[in-house]
mmCIF file of N, CA and C in Angstrom:
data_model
loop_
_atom_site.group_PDB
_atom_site.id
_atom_site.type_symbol
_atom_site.label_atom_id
_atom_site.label_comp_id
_atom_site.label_asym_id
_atom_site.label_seq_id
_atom_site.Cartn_x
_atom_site.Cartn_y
_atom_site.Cartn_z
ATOM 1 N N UNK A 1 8.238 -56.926 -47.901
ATOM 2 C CA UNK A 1 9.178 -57.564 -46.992
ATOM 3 C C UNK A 1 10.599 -57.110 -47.304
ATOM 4 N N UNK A 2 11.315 -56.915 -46.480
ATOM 5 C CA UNK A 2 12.380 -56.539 -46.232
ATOM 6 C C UNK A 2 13.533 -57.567 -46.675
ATOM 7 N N UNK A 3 14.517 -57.796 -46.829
ATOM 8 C CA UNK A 3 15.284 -58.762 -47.524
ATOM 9 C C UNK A 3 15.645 -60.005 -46.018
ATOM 10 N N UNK A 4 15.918 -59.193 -45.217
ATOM 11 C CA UNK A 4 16.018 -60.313 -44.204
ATOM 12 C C UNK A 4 14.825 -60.872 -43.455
ATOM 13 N N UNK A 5 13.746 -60.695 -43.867
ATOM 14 C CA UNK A 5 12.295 -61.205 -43.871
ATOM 15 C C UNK A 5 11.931 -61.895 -45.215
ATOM 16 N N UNK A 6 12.498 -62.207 -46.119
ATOM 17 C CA UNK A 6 12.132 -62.549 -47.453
ATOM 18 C C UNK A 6 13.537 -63.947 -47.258
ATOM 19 N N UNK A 7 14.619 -63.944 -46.433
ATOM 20 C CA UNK A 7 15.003 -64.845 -46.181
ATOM 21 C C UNK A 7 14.759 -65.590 -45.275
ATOM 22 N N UNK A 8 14.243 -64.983 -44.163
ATOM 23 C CA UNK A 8 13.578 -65.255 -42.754
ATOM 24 C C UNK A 8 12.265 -66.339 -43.077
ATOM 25 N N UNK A 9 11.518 -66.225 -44.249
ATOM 26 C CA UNK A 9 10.261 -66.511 -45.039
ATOM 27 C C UNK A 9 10.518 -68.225 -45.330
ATOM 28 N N UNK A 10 11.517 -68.035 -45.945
ATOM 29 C CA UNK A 10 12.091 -69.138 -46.809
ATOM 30 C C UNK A 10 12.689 -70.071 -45.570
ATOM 31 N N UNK A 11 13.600 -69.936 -44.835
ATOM 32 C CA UNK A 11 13.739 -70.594 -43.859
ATOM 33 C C UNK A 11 12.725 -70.954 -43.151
ATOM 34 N N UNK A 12 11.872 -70.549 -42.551
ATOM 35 C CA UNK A 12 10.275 -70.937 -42.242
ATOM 36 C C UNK A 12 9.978 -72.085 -42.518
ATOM 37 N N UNK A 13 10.113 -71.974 -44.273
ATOM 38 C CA UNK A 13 9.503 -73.073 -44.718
ATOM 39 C C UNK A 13 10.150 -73.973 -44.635
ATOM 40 N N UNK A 14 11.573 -73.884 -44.705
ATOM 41 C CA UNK A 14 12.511 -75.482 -45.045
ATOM 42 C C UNK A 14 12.598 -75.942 -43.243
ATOM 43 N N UNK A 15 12.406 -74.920 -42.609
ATOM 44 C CA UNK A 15 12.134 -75.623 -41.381
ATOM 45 C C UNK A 15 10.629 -76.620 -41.335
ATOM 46 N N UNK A 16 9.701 -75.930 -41.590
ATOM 47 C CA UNK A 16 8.121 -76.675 -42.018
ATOM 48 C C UNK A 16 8.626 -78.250 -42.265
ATOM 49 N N UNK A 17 8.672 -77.988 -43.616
ATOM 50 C CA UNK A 17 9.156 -79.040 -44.519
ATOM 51 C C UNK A 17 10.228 -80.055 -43.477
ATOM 52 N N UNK A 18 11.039 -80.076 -42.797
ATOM 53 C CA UNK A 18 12.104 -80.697 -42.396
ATOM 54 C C UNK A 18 11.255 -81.424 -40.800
ATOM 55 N N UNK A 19 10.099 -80.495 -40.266
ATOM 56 C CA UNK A 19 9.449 -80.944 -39.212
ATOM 57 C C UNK A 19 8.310 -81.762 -39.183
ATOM 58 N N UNK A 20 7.444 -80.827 -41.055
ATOM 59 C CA UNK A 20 6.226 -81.600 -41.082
ATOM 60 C C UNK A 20 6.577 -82.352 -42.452
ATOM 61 N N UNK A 21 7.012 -83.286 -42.681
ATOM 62 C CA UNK A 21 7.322 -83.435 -44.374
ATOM 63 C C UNK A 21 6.070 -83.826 -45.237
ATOM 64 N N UNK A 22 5.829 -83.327 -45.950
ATOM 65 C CA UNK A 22 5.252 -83.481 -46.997
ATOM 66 C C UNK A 22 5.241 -84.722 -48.076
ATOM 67 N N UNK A 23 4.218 -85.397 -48.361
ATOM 68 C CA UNK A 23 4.621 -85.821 -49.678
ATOM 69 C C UNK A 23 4.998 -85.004 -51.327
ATOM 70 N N UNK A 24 6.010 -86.038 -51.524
ATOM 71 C CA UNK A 24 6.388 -84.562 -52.860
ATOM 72 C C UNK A 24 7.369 -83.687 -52.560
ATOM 73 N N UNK A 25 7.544 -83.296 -51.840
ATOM 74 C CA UNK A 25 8.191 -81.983 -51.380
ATOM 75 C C UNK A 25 10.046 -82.048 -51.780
ATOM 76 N N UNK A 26 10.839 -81.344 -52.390
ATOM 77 C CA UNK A 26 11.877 -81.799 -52.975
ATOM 78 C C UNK A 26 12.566 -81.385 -51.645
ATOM 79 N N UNK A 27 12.091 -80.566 -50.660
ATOM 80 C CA UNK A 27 12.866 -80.054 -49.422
ATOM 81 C C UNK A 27 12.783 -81.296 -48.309
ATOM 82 N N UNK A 28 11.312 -81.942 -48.391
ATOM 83 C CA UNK A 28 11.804 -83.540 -47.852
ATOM 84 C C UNK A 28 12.706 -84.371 -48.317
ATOM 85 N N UNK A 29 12.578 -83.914 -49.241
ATOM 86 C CA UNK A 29 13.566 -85.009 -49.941
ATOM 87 C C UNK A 29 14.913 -85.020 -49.350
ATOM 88 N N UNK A 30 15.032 -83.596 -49.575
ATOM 89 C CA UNK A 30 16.956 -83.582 -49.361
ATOM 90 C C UNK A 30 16.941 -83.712 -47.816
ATOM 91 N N UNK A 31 15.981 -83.864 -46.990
ATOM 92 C CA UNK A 31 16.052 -83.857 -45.576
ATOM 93 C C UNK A 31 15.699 -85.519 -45.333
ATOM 94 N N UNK A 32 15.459 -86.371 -46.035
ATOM 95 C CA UNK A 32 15.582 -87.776 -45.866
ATOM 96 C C UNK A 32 16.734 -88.843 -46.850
ATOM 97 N N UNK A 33 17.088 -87.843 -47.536
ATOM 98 C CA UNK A 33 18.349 -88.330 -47.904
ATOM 99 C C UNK A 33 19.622 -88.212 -47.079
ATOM 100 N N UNK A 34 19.460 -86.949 -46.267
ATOM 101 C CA UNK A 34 20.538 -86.350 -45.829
ATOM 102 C C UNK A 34 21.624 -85.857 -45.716
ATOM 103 N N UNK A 35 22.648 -85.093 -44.935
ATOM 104 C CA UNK A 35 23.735 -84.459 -45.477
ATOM 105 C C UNK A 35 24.220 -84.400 -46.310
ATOM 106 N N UNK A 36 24.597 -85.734 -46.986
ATOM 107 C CA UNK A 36 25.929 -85.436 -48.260
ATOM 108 C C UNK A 36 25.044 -85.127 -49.341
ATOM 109 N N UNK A 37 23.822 -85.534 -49.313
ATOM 110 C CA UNK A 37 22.976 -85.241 -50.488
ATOM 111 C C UNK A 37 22.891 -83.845 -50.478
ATOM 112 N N UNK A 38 22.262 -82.921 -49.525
ATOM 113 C CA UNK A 38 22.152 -81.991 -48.913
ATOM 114 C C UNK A 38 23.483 -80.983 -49.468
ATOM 115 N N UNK A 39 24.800 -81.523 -49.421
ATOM 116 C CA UNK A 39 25.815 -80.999 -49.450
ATOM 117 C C UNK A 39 26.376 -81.453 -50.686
ATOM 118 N N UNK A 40 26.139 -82.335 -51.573
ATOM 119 C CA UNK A 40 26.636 -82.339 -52.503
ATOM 120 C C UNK A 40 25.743 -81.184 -53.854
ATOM 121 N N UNK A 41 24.250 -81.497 -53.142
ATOM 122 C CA UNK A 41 23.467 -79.537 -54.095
ATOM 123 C C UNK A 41 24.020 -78.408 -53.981
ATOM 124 N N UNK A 42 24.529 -78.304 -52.463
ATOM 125 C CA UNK A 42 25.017 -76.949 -52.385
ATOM 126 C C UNK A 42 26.417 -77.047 -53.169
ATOM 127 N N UNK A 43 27.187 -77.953 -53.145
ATOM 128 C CA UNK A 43 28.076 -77.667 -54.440
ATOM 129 C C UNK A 43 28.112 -77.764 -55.526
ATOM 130 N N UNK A 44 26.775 -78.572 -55.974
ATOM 131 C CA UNK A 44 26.394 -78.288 -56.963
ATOM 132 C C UNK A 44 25.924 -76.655 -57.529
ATOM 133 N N UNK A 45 25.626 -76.051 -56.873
ATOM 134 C CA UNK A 45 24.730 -74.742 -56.837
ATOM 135 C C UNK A 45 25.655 -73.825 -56.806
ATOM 136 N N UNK A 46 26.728 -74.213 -56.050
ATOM 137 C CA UNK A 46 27.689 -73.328 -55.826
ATOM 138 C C UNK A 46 28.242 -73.208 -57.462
ATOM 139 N N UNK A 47 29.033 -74.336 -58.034
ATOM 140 C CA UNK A 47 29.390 -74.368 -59.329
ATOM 141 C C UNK A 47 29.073 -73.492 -60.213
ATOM 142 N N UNK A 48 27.532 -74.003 -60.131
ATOM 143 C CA UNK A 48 26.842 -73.451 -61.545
ATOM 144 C C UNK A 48 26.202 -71.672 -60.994
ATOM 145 N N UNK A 49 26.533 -71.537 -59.558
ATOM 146 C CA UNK A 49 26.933 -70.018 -59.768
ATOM 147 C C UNK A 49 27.735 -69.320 -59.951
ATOM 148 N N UNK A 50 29.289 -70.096 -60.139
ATOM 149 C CA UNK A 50 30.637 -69.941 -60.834
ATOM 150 C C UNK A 50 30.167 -69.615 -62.440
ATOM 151 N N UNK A 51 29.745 -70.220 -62.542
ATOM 152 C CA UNK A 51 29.639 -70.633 -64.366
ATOM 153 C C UNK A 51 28.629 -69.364 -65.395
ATOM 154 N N UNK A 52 27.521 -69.340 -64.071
ATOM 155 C CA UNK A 52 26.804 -68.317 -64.640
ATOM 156 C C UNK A 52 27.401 -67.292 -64.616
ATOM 157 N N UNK A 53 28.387 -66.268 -63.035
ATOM 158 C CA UNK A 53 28.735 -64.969 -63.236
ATOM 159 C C UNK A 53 29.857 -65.032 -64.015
ATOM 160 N N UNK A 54 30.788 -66.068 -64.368
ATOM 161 C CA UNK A 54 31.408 -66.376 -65.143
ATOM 162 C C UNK A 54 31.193 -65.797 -66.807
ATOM 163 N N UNK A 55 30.250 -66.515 -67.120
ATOM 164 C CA UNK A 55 29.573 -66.217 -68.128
ATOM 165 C C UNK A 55 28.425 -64.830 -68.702
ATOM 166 N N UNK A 56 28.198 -63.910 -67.593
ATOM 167 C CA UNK A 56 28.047 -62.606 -67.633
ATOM 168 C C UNK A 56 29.121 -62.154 -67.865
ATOM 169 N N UNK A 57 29.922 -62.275 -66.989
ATOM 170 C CA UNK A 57 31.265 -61.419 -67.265
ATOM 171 C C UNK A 57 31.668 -61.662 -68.880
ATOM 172 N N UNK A 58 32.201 -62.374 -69.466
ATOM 173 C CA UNK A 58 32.995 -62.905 -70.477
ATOM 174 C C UNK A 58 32.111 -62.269 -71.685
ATOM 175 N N UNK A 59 30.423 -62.450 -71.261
ATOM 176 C CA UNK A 59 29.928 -61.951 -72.241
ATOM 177 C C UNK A 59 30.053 -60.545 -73.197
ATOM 178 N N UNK A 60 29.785 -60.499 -74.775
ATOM 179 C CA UNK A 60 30.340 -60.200 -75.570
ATOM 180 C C UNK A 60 28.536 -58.722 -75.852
ATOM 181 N N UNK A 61 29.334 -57.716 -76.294
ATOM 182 C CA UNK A 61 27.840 -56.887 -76.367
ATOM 183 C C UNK A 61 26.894 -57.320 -77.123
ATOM 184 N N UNK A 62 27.127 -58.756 -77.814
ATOM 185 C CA UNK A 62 26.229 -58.554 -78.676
ATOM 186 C C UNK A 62 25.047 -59.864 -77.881
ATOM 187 N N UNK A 63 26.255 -60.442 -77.064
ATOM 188 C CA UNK A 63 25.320 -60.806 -75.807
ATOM 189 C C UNK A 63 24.184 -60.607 -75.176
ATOM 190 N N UNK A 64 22.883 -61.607 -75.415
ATOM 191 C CA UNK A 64 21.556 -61.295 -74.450
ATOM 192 C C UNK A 64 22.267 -61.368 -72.786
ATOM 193 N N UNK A 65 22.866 -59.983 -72.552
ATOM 194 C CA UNK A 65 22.697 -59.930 -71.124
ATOM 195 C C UNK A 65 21.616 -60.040 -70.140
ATOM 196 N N UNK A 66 20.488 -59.664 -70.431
ATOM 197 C CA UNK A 66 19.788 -59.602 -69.498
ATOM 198 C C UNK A 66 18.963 -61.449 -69.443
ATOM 199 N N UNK A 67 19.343 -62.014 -70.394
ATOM 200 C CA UNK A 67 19.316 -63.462 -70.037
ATOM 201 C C UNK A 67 20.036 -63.859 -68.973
ATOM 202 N N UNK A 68 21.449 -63.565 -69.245
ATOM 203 C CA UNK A 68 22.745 -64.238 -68.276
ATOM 204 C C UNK A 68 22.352 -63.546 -67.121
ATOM 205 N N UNK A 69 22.185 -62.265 -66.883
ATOM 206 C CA UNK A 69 21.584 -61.040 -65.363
ATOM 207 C C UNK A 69 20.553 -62.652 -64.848
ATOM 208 N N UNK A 70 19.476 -62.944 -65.265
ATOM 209 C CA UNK A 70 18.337 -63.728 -65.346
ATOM 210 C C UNK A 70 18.963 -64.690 -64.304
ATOM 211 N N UNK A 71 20.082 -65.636 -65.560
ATOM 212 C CA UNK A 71 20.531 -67.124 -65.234
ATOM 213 C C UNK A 71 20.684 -67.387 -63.831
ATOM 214 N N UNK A 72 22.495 -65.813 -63.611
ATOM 215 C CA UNK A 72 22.730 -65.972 -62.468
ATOM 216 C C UNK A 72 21.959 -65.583 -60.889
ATOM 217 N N UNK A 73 21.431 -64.983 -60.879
ATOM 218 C CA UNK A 73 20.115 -64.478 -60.478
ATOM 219 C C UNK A 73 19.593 -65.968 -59.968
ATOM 220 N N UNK A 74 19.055 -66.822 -60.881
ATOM 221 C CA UNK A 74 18.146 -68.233 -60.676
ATOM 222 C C UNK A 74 19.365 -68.926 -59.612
ATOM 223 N N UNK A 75 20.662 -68.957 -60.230
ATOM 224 C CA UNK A 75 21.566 -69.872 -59.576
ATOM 225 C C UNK A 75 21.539 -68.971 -58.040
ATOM 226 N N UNK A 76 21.447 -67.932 -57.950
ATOM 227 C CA UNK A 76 22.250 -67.343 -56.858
ATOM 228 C C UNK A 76 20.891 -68.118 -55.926
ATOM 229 N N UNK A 77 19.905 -67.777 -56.022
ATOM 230 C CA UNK A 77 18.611 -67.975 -55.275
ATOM 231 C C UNK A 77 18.600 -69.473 -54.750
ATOM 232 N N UNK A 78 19.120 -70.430 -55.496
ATOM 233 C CA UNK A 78 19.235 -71.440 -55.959
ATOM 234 C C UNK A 78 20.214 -72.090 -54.666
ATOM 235 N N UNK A 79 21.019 -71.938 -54.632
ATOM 236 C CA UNK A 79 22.080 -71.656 -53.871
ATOM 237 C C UNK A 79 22.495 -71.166 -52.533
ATOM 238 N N UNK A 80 21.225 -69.695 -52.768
ATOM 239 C CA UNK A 80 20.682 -69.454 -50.965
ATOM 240 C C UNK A 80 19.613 -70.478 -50.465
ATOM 241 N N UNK A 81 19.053 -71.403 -51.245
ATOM 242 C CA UNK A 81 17.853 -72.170 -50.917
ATOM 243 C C UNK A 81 18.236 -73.563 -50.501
ATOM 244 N N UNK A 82 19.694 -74.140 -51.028
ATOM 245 C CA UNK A 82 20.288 -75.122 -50.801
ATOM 246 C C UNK A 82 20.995 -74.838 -49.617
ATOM 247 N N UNK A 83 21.620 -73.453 -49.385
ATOM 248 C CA UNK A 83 22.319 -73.078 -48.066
ATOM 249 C C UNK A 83 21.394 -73.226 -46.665
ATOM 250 N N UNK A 84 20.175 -72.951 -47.130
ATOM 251 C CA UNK A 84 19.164 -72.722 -45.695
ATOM 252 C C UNK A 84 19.090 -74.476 -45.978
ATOM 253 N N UNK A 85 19.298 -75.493 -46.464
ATOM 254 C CA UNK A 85 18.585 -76.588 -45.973
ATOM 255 C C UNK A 85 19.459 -77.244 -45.525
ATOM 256 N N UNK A 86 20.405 -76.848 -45.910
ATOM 257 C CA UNK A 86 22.140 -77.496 -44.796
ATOM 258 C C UNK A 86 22.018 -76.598 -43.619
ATOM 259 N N UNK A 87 21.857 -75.808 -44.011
ATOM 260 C CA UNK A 87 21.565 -74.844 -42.139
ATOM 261 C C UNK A 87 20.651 -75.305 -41.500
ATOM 262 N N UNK A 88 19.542 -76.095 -41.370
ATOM 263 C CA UNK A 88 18.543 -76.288 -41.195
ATOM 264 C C UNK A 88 18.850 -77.621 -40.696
ATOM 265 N N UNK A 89 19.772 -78.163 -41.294
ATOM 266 C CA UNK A 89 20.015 -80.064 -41.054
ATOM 267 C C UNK A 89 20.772 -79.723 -39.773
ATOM 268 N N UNK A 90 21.669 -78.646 -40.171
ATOM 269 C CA UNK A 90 22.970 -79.104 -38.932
ATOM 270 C C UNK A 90 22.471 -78.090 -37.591
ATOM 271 N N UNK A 91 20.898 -77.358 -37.400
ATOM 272 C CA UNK A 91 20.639 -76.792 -36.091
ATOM 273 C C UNK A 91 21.211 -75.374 -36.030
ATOM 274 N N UNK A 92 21.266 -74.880 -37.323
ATOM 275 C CA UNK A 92 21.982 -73.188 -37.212
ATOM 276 C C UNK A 92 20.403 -72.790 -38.407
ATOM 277 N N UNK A 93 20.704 -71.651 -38.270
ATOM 278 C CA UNK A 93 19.408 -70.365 -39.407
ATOM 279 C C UNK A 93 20.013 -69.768 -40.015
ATOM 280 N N UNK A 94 19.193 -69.105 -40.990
ATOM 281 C CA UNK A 94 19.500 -68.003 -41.604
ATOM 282 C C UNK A 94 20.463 -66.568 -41.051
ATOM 283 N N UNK A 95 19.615 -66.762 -39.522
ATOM 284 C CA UNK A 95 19.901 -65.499 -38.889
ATOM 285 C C UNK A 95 21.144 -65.469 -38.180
ATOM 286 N N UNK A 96 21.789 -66.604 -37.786
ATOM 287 C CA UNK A 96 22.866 -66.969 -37.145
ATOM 288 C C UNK A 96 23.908 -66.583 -38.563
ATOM 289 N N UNK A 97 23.772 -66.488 -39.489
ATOM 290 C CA UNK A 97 24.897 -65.648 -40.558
ATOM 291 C C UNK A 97 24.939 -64.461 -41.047
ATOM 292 N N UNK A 98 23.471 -63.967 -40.592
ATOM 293 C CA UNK A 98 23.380 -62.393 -40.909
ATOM 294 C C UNK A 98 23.599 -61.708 -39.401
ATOM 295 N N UNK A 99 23.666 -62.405 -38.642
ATOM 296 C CA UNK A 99 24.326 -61.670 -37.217
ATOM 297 C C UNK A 99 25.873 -61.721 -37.443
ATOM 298 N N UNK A 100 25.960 -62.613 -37.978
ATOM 299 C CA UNK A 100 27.927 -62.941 -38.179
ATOM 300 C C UNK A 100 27.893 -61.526 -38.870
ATOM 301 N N UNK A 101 27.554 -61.683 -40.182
ATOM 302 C CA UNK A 101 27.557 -60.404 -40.674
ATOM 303 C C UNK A 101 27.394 -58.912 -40.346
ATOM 304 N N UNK A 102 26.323 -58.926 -39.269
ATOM 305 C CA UNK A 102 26.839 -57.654 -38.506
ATOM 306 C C UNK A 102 27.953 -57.130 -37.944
ATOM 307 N N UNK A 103 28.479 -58.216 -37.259
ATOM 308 C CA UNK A 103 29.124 -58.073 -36.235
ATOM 309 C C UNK A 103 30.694 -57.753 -37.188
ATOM 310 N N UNK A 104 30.604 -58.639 -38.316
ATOM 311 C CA UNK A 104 31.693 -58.318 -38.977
ATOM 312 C C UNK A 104 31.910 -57.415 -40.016
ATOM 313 N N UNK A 105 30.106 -56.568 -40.231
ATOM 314 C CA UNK A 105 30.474 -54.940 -40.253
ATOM 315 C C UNK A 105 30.843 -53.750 -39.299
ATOM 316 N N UNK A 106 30.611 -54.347 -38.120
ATOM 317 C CA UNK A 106 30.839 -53.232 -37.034
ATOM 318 C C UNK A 106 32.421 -53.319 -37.186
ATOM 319 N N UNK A 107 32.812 -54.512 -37.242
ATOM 320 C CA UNK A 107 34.491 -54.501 -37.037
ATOM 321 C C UNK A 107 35.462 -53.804 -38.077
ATOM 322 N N UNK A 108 34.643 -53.761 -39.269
ATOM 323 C CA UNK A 108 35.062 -53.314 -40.104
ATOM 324 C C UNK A 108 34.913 -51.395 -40.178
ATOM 325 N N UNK A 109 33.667 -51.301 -39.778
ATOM 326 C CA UNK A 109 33.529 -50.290 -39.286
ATOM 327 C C UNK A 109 34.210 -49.329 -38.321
ATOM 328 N N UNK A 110 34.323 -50.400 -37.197
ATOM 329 C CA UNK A 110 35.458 -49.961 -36.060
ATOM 330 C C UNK A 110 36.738 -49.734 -36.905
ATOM 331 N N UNK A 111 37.358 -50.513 -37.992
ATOM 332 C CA UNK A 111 38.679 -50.536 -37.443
ATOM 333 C C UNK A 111 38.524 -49.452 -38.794
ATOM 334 N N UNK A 112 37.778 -48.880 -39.468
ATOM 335 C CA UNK A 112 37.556 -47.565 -40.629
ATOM 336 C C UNK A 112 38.044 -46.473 -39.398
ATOM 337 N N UNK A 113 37.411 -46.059 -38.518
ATOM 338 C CA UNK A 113 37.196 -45.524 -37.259
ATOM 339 C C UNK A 113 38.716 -45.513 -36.553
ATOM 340 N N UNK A 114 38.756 -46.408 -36.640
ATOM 341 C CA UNK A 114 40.015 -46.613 -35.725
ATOM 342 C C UNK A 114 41.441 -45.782 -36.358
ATOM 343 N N UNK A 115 41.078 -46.574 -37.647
ATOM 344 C CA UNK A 115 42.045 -45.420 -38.749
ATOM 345 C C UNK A 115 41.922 -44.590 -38.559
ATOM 346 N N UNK A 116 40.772 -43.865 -38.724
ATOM 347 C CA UNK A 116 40.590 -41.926 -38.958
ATOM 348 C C UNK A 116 40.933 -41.644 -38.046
ATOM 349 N N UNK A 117 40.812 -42.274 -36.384
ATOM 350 C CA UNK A 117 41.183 -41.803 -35.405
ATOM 351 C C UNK A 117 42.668 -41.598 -35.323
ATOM 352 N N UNK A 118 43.396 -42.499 -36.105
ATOM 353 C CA UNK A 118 45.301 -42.580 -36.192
ATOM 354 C C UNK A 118 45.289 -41.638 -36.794
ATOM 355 N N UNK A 119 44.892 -41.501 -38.113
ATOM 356 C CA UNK A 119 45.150 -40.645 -38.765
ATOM 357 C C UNK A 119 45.192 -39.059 -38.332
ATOM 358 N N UNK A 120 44.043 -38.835 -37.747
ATOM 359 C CA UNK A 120 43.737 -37.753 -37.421
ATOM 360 C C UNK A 120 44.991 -37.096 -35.854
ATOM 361 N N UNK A 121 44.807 -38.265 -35.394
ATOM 362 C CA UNK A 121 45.943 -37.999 -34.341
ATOM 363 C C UNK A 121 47.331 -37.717 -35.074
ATOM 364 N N UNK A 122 47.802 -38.664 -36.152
ATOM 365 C CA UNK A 122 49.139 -38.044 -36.848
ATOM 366 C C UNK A 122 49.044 -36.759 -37.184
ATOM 367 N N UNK A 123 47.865 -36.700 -38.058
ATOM 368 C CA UNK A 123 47.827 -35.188 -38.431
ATOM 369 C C UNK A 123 48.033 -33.649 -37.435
ATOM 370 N N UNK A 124 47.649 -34.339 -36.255
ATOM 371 C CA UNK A 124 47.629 -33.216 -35.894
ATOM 372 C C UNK A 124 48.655 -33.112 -34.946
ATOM 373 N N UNK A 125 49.624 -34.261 -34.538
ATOM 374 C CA UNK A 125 50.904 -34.216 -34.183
ATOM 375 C C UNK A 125 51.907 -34.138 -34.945
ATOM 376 N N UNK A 126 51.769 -33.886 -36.340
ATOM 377 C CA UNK A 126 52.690 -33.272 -37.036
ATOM 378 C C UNK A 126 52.408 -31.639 -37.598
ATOM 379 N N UNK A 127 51.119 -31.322 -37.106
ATOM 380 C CA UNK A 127 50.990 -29.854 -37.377
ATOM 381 C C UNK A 127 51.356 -29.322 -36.031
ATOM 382 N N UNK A 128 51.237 -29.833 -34.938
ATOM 383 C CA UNK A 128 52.064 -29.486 -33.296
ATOM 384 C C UNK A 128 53.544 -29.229 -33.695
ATOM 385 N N UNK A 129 54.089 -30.233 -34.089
ATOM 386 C CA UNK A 129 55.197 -30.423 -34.766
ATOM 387 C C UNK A 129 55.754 -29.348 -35.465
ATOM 388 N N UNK A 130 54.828 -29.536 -36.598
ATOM 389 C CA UNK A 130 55.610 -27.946 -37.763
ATOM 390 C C UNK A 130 55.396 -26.779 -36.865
ATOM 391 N N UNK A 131 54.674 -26.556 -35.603
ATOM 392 C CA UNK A 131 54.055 -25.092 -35.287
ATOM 393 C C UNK A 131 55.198 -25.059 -34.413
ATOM 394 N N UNK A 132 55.950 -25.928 -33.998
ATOM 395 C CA UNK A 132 56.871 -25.943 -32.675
ATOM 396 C C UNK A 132 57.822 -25.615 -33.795
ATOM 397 N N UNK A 133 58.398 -26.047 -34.569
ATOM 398 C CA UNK A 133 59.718 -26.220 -35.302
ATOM 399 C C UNK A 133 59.325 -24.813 -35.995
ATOM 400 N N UNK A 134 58.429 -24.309 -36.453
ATOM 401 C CA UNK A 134 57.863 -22.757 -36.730
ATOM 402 C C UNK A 134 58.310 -21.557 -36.091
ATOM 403 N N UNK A 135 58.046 -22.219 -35.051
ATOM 404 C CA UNK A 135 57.968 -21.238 -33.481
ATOM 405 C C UNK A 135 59.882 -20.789 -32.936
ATOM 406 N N UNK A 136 60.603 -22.020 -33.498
ATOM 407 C CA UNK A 136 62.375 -21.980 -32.932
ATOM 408 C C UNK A 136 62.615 -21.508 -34.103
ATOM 409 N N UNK A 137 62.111 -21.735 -35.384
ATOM 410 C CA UNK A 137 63.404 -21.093 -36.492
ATOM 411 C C UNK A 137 62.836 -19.057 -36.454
#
């Protein structure tokens, strides 16, 4: 699976979970507690993915990195899993932010584009330029 099928996956389920609830299920849970509960994990999650890349970084060589690689890793996942169940409460997906995300690589894209296109136009109105001012002296 592809990464936006491996998130696509996961949303699936917290949709499942939020339609068919389960007993047990910690994704019912946060869907019968509701929002602030919902929203107080994701800042929770958010935090302690502060703390972890935090704590890669700072780390020292003699540091088990590939623990801390590990930690933040758990938090990040952690964090996309709390994000899909607030997306999920308030009637938006996964996919409704990876389209944002397109759209706000094309723009970025465009305006890369847009540059080279200035650029390229200066360039070559100042070599018009030197060939004219070439051409009178």
């Amino acid at each position: 699976m592809n990464d936006r099928e491996i998130l696509a996956a996961l949303y699936a389920t917290v949709e499942n979970r939020r339609d068919n609830p389960k007993e047990g299920s910690y994704t019912c849970y946060l869907f019968r507690e509701g929002i602030d509960k919902i929203l107080k994990k994701v800042g929770e999650e958010c935090t302690e993915t502060v703390i972890a890349a935090k704590n890669l970084k700072a780390a020292g060589e003699d540091a088990d990195r590939e623990a801390l690689k590990s930690d933040l890793v758990g938090e990040v996942a952690d964090l996309f899993y709390h994000l899909q169940v607030m997306l999920a409460d308030v009637g938006l997906s996964i996919d409704d932010v990876l389209c944002e995300h397109e759209k706000r690589n094309l723009k970025v894209n465009n305006k890369k584009q847009f540059k080279r296109f200035i650029l390229k136009k200066s360039l070559r109105q100042n070599l018009n330029n030197t060939e004219r001012y070439n051409e009178q002296i």
